[in-house]
CSV table of C-alpha atoms in Angstrom, one decimal:
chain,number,residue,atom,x,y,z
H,1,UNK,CA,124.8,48.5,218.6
H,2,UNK,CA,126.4,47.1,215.6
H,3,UNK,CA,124.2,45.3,213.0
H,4,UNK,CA,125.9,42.0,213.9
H,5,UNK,CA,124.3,41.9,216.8
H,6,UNK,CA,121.6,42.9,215.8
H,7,UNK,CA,117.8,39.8,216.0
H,8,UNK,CA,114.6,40.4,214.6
H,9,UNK,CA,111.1,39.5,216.3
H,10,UNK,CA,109.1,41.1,213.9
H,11,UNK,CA,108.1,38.2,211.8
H,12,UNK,CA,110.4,35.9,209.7
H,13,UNK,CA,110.4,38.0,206.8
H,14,UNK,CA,111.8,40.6,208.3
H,15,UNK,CA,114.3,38.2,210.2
H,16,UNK,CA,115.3,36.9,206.9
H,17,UNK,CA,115.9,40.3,205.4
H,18,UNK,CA,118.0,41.6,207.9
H,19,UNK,CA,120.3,38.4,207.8
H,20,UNK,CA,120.8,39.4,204.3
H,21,UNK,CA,121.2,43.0,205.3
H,22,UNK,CA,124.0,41.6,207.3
H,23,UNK,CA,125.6,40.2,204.9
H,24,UNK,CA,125.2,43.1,202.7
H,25,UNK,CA,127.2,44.9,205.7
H,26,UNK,CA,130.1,42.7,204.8
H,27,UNK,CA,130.0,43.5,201.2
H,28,UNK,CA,128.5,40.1,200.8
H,29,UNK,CA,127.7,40.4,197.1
H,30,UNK,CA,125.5,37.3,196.6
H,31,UNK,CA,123.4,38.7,199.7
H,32,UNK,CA,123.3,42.3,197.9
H,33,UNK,CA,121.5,40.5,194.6
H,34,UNK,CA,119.5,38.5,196.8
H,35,UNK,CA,118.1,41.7,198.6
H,36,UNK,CA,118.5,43.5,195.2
H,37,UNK,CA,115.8,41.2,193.4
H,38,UNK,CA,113.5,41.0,196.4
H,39,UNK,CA,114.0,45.0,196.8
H,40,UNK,CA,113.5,46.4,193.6
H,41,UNK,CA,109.6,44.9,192.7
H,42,UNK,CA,108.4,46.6,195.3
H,43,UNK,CA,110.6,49.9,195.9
H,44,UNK,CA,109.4,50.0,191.6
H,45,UNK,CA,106.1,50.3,192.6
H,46,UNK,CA,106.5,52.6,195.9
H,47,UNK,CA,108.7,55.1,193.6
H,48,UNK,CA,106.2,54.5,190.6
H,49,UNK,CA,103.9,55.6,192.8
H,50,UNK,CA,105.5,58.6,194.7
H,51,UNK,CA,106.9,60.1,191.7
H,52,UNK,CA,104.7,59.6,188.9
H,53,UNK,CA,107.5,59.9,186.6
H,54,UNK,CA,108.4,56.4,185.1
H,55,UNK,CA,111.7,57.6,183.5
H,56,UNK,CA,113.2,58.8,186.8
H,57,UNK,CA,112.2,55.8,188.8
H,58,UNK,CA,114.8,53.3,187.3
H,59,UNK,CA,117.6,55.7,188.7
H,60,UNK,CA,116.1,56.2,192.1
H,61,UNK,CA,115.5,52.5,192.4
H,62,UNK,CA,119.1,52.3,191.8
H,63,UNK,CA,120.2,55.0,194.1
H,64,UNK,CA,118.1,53.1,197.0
H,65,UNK,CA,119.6,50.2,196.5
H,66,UNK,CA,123.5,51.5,196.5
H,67,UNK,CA,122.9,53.4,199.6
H,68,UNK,CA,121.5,49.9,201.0
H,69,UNK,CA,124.8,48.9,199.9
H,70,UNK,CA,127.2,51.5,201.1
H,71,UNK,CA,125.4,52.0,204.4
H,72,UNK,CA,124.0,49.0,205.7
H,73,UNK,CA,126.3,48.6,208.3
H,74,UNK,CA,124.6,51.9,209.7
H,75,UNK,CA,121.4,49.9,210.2
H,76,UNK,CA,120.1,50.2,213.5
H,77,UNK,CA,117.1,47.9,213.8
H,78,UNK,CA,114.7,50.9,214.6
H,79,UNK,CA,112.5,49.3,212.0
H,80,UNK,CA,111.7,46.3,210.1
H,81,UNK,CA,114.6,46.6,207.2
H,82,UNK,CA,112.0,47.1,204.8
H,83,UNK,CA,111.0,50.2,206.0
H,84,UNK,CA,114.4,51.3,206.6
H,85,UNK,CA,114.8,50.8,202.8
H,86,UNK,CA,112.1,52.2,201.7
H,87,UNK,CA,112.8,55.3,204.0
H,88,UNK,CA,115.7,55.5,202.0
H,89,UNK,CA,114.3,55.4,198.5
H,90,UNK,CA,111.2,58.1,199.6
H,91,UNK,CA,114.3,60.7,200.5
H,92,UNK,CA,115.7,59.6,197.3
H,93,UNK,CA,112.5,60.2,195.3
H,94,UNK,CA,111.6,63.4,197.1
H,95,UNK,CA,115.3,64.6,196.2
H,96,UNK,CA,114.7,63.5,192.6
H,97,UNK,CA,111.3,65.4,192.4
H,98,UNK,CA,112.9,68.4,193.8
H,99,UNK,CA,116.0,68.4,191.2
H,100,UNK,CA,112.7,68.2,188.5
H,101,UNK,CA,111.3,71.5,189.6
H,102,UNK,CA,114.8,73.2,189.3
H,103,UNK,CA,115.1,71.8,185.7
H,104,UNK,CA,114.8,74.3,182.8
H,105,UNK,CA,111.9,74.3,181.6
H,106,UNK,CA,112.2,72.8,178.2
H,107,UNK,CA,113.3,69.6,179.4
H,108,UNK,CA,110.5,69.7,181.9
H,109,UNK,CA,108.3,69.8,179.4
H,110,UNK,CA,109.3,67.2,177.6
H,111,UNK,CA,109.2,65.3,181.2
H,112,UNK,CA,105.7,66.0,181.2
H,113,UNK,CA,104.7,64.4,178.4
H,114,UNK,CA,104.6,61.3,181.1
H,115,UNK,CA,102.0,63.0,182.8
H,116,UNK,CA,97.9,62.2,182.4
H,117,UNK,CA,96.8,65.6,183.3
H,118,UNK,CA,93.8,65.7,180.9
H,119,UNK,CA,90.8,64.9,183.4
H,120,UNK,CA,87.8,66.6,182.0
H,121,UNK,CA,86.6,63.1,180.3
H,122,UNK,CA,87.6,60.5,182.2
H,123,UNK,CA,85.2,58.8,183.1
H,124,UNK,CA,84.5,58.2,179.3
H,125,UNK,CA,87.9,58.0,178.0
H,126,UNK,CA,89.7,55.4,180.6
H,127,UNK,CA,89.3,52.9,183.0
H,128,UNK,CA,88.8,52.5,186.7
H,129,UNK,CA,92.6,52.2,186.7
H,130,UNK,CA,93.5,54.7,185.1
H,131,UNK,CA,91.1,56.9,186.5
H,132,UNK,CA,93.2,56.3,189.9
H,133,UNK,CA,96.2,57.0,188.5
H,134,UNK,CA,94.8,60.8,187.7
H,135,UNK,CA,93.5,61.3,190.6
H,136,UNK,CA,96.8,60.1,192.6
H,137,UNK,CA,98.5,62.7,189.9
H,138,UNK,CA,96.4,65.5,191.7
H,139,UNK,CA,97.3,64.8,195.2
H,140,UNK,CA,101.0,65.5,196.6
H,141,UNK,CA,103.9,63.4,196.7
H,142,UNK,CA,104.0,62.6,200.4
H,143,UNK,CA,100.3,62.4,200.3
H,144,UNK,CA,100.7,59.9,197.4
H,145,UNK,CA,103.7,58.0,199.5
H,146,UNK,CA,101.4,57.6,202.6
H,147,UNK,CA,97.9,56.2,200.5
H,148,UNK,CA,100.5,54.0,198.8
H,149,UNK,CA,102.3,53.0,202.2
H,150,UNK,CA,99.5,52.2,203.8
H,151,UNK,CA,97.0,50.8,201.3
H,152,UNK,CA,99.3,48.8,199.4
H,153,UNK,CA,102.3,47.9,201.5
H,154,UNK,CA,100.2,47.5,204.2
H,155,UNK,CA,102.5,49.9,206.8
H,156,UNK,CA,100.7,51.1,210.2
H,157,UNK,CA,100.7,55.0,210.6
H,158,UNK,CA,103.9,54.4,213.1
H,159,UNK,CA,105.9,52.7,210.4
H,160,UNK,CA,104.9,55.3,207.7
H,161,UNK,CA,105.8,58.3,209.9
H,162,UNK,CA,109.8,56.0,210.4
H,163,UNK,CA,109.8,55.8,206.3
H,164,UNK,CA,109.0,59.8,205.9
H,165,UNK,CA,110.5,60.8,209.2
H,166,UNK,CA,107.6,62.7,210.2
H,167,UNK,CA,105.4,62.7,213.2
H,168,UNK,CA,102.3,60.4,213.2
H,169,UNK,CA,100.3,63.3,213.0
H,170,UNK,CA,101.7,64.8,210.4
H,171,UNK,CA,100.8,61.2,208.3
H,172,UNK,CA,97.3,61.8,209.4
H,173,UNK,CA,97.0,65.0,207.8
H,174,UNK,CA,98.3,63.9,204.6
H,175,UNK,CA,96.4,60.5,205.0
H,176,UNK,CA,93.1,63.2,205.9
H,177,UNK,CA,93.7,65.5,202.7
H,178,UNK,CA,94.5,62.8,199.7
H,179,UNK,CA,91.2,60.7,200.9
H,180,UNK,CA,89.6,63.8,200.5
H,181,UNK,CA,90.9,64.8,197.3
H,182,UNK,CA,90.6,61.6,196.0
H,183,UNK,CA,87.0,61.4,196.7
H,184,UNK,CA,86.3,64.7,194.9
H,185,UNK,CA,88.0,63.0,191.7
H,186,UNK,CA,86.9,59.4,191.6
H,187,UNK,CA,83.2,58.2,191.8
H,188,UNK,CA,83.5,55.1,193.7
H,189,UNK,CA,84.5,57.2,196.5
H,190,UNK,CA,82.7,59.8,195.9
H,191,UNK,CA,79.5,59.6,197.4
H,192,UNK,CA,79.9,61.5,201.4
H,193,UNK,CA,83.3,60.1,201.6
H,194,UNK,CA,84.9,62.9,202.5
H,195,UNK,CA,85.9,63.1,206.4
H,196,UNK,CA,84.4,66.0,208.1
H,197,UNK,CA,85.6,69.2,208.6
H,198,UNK,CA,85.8,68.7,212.2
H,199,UNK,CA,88.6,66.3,211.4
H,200,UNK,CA,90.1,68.7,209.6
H,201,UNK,CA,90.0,71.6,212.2
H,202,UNK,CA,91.6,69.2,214.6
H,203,UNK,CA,94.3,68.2,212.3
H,204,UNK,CA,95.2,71.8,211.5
H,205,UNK,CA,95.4,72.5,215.2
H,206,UNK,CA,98.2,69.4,215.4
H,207,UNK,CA,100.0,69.9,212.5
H,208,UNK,CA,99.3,73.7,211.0
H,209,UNK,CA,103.0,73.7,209.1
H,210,UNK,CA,101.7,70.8,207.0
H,211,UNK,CA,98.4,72.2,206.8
H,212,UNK,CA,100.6,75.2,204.8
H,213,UNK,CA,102.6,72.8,202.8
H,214,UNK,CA,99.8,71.4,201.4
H,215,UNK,CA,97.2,73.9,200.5
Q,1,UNK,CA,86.2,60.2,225.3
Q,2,UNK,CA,83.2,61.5,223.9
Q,3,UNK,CA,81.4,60.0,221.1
Q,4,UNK,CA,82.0,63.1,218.9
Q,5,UNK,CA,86.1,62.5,219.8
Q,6,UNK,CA,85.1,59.0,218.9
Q,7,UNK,CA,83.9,59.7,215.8
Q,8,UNK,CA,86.3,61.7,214.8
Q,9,UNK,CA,89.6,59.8,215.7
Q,10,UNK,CA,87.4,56.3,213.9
Q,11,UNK,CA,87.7,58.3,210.8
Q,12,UNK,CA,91.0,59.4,211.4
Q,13,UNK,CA,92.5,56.0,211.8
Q,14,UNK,CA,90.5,54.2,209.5
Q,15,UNK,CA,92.5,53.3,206.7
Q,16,UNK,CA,95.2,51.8,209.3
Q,17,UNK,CA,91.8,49.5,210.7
Q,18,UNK,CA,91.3,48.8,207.0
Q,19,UNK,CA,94.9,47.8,206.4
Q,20,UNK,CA,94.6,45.9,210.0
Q,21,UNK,CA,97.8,47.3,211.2
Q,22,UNK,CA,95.9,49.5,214.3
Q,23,UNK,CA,96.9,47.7,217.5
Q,24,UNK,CA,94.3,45.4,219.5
Q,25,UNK,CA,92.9,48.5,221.8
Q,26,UNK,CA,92.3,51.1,219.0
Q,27,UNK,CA,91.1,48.2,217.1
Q,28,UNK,CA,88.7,47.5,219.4
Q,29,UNK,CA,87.6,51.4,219.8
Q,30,UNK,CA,87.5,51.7,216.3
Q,31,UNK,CA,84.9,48.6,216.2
Q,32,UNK,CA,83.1,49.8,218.9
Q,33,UNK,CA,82.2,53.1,217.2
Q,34,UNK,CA,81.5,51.2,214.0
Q,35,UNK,CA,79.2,49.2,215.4
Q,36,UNK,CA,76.9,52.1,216.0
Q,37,UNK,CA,78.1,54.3,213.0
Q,38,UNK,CA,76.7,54.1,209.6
Q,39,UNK,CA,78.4,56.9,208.5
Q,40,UNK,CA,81.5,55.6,209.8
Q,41,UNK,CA,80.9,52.4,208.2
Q,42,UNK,CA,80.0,53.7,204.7
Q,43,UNK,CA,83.6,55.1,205.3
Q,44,UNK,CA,84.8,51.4,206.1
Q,45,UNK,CA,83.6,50.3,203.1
Q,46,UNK,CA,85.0,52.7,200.5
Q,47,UNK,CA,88.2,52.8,201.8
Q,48,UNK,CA,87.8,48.7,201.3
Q,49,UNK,CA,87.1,49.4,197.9
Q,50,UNK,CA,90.0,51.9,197.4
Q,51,UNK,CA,92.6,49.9,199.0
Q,52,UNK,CA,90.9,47.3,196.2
Q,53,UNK,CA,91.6,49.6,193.8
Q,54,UNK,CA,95.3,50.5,194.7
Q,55,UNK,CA,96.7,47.1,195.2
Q,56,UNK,CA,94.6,45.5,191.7
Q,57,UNK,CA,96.4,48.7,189.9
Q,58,UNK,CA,99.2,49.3,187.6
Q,59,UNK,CA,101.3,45.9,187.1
Q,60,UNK,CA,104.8,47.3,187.5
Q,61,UNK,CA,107.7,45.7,186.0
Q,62,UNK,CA,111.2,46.8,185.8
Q,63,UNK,CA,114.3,45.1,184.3
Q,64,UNK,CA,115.7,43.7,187.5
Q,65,UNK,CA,118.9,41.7,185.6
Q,66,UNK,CA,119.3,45.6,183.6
Q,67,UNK,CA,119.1,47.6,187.2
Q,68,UNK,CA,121.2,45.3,189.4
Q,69,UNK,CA,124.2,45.2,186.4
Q,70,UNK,CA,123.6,48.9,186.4
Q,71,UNK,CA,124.0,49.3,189.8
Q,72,UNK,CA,127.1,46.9,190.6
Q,73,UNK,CA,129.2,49.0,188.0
Q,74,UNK,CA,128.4,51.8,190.3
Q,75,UNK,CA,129.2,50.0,193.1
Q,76,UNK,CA,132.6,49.0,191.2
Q,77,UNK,CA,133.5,52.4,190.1
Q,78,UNK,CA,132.4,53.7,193.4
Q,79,UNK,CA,135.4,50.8,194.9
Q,80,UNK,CA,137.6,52.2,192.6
Q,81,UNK,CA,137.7,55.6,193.1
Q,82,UNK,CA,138.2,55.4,197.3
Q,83,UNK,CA,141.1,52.9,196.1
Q,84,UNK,CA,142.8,55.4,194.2
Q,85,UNK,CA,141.8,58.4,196.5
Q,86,UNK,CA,143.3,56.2,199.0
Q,87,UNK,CA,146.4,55.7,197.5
Q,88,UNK,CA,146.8,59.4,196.3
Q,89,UNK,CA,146.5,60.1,200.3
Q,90,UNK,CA,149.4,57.3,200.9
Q,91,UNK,CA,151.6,58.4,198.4
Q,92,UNK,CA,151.2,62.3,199.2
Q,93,UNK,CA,151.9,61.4,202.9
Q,94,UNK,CA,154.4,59.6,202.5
Q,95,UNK,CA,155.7,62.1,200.2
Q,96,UNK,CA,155.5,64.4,203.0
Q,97,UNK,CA,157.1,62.7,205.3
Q,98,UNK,CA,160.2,62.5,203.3
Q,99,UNK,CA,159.8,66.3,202.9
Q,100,UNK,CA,159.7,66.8,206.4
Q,101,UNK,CA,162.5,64.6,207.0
Q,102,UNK,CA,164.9,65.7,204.5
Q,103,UNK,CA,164.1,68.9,205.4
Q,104,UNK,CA,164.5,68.9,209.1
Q,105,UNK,CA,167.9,66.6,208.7
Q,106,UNK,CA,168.7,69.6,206.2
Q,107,UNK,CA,168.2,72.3,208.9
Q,108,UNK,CA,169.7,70.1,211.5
Q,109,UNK,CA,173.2,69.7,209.3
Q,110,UNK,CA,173.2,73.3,208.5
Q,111,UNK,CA,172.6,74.3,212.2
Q,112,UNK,CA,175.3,71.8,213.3
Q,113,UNK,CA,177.2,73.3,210.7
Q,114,UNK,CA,177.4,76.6,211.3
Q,115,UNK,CA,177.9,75.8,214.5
Q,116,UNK,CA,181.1,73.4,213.9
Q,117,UNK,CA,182.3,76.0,211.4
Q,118,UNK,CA,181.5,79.1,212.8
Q,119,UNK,CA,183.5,78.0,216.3
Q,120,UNK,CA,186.4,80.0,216.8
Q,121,UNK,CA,187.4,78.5,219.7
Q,122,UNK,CA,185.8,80.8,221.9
Q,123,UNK,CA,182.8,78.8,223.1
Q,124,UNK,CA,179.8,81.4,223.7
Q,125,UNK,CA,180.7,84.4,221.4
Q,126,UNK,CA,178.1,85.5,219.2
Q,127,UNK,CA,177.9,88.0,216.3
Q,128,UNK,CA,175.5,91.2,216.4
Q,129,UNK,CA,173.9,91.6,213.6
Q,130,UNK,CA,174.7,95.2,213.0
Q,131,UNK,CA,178.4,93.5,212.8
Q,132,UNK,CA,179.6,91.5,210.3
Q,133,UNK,CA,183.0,91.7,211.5
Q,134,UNK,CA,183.4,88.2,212.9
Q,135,UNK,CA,184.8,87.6,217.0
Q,136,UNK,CA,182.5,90.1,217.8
Q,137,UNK,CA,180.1,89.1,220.6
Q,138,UNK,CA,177.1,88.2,219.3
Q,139,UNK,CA,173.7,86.8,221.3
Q,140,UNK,CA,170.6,84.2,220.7
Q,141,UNK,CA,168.3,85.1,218.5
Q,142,UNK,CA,164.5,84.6,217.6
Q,143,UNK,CA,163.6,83.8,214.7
Q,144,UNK,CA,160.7,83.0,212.5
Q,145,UNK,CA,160.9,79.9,210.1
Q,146,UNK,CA,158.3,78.4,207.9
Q,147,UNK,CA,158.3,76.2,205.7
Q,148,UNK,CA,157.0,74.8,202.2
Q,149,UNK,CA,155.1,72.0,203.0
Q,150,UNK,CA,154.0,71.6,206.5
Q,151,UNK,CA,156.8,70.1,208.2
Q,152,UNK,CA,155.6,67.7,211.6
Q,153,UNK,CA,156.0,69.5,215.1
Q,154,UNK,CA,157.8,66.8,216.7
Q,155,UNK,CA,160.4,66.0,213.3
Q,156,UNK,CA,161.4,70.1,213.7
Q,157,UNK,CA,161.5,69.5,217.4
Q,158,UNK,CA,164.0,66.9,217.8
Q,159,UNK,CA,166.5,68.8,214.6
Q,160,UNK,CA,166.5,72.0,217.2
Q,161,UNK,CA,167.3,69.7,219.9
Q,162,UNK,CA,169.8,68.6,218.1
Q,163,UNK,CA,171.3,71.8,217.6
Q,164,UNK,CA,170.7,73.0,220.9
Q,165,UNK,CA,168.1,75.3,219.6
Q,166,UNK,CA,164.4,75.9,220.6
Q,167,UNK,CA,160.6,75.8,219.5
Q,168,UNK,CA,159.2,79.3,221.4
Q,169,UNK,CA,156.3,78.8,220.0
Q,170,UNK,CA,154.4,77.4,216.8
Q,171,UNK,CA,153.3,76.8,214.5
Q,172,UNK,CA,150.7,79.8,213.9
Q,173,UNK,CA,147.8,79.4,211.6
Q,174,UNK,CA,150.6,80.6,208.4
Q,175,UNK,CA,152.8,77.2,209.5
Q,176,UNK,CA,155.7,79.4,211.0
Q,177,UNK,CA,157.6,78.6,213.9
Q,178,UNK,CA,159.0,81.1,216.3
Q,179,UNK,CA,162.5,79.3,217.1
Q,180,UNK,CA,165.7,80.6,219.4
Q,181,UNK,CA,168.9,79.9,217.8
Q,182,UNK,CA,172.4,80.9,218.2
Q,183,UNK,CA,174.5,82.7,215.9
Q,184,UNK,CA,177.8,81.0,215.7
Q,185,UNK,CA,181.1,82.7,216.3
Q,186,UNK,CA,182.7,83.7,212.8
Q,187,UNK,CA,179.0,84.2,210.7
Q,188,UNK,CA,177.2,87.7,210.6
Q,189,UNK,CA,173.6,87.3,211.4
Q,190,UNK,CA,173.0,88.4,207.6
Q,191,UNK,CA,174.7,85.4,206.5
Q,192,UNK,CA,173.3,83.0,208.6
Q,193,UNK,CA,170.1,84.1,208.1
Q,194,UNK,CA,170.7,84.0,204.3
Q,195,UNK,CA,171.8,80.8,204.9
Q,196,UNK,CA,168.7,79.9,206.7
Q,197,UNK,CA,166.7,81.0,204.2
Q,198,UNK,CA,168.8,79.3,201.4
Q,199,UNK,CA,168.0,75.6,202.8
Q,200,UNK,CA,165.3,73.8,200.0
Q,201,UNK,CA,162.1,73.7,202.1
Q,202,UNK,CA,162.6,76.8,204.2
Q,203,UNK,CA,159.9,79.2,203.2
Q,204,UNK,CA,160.4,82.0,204.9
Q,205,UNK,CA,163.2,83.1,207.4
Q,206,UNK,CA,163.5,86.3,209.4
Q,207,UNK,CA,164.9,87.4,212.8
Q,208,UNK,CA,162.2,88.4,215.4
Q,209,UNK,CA,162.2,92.0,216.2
């Protein structure tokens, strides 16, 4: 089905977003800056988030957003367009944390002077805030992507699992190991927050590949 | 399910009951189990207090007007370069074309040709190409033609029709056609195959064995 026939029921942001996208399909370039500034807030964040590497995000954003451009006709309404797009800019992040590790290692190094790695005194050094944003630094990318999807964009497991194209499962696992890493890193979730390992056994039985990506 | 499988799939899912995106029935399961829970709803209430955390953090700001010039001269260039790989394609095909053309007109004249010129009169005699001495009897011969650009199946067809000659087959994976023509009266079958292989365009040019 082509885009142009394409209708939204999922809300009237959504409907709104994929008349611009529309548009967009028809190299409407008024359309592309209206999507671009609604877009890039948000897809800032996410990547900000993901990667953990200010200096790249900028670029990504900007790769996102020019595949939106290039290939919007190719939207099939699977999805609300915001997680199309924001499908879009976790491949793009992913591919962009993966050119990193083949870097030399000189200018990795100098990459990593972005990093808060230091977490021995936290507690007495930072804030709250900060303390968070060590603790995300500790837990992988796709784990970051799916506390980030679903805490602060506010994406069901099913939506999450379109934006990484994983199964639902496989978002569960991540979701199951960054709360518990988290909790081992920050006090106010410290206390028993853990899930059990019985989740955990039953996790690795559905999804044992990502069990071995992650540990 | 049990209340252990309860339990379990309640912690699984919370952080999707406290972003309120479960749907109505696991919503309800998940309230259900919290309701008698308190480990469950300890749970609850620190993943509350991280999704607190997460949306109250780091203001992030980018340079919107900087990013969305940024990407638009990409999205220019990008415009730009199809246009001009376009255009390369359009001129080298139509270059081609020509090629093709000028070179099957080419063969087609020469075929004619030799055929006008090398008619003694005698309607179906051919030369042998051990025989140079022209009036011998001669016969139609195979012969293997390519050529330097890729010259269209249907252009070389209709120049052999022409010349009452024929495709056997072609072209192979190297571009060369397997064609039957006849040796006119008067012409070794050195000399027309020299003369074959003279014409601009003709690659290569030999008599099937």
């Amino acid at each position: 089905m082509s885009i142009h026939e394409l209708t939204s029921d999922r809300g009237p942001e959504d409907a709104e977003n994929l008349k611009l996208l529309q548009r967009v399909a028809v190299k409407d370039r008024v359309a592309f800056e209206t999507l671009y500034r609604k877009f890039h807030p948000q897809l800032t964040r996410y990547l900000m988030r993901l990667m953990r590497r200010p200096e790249l995000v900028e670029e990504v954003v900007s790769d996102t957003l020019f595949v939106v451009w290039e290939k919007a006709t190719q939207f099939q309404g699977r999805s609300r367009v915001s997680t199309w797009v924001t499908g879009i800019a976790y491949l793009k992040g992913i591919k962009a944390l993966d050119r990193l590790k083949t870097m030399p290692e000189q200018q990795a190094d100098e990459l990593n002077d972005y990093d808060t790695a230091d977490d021995s005194d936290l507690i007495s050094r930072i804030g709250l805030q900060e303390w968070l944003g060590s603790g995300l630094d500790q837990i992988s990318a796709d784990q970051r992507s799916v506390v980030e999807l679903t805490y602060f964009s506010g994406y069901s497991y099913q939506e999450i699992a379109d934006v990484m194209g994983c199964p639902v499962n496989t978002v569960k696992t991540r979701m199951f190991h960054a709360r518990r890493r988290l909790a081992s890193l920050l006090p106010a979730l410290a206390k028993g927050a853990a899930p059990s390992d019985s989740v955990e056994v039953e996790h690795g039985e559905k999804s044992l590949g990502e069990q071995e990506n992650l540990e | 399910m049990n209340r252990k499988k309860h339990h379990e799939h309640t912690l699984e899912v919370l952080p999707w009951f406290v972003n309120d995106t479960l749907d109505r029935k696991e919503r309800e399961q998940v309230l259900k189990h919290l309701a008698q829970c308190d480990g469950c709803r300890e749970e609850r209430d620190r993943l509350i207090e991280l999704q607190k955390m997460i949306r109250e953090g780091e203001v992030v700001d980018g340079d919107v007007e900087f990013s969305f010039r940024r990407t638009m001269k990409r999205i220019e260039e990008a415009e730009r370069n199809r246009e001009s790989v376009a255009d390369l394609r359009d001129r080298n095909s139509k270059r081609r074309l020509f090629a093709s053309l000028a070179l099957a007109a080419g063969l087609g004249v020469f075929l004619v040709g030799t055929l006008l010129v090398g008619d003694t009169g005698q309607g179906t005699e051919f030369q042998t190409l051990t025989s140079d001495q022209p009036g011998v009897p001669g016969s139609a011969r195979q012969m293997a033609i390519g050529f330097v650009d890729p010259i269209p199946a249907t252009t070389l067809r209709q120049a052999l029709i022409e010349t009452g000659s024929n495709i056997v087959s072609g072209p192979d994976e190297n571009g060369v056609y397997l064609v039957e023509v006849e040796v006119p009266g008067g012409l070794s079958h050195e000399v027309f195959l020299r003369r074959i292989q003279g014409i601009e365009g003709v690659k290569h040019a030999a008599f099937a064995q």
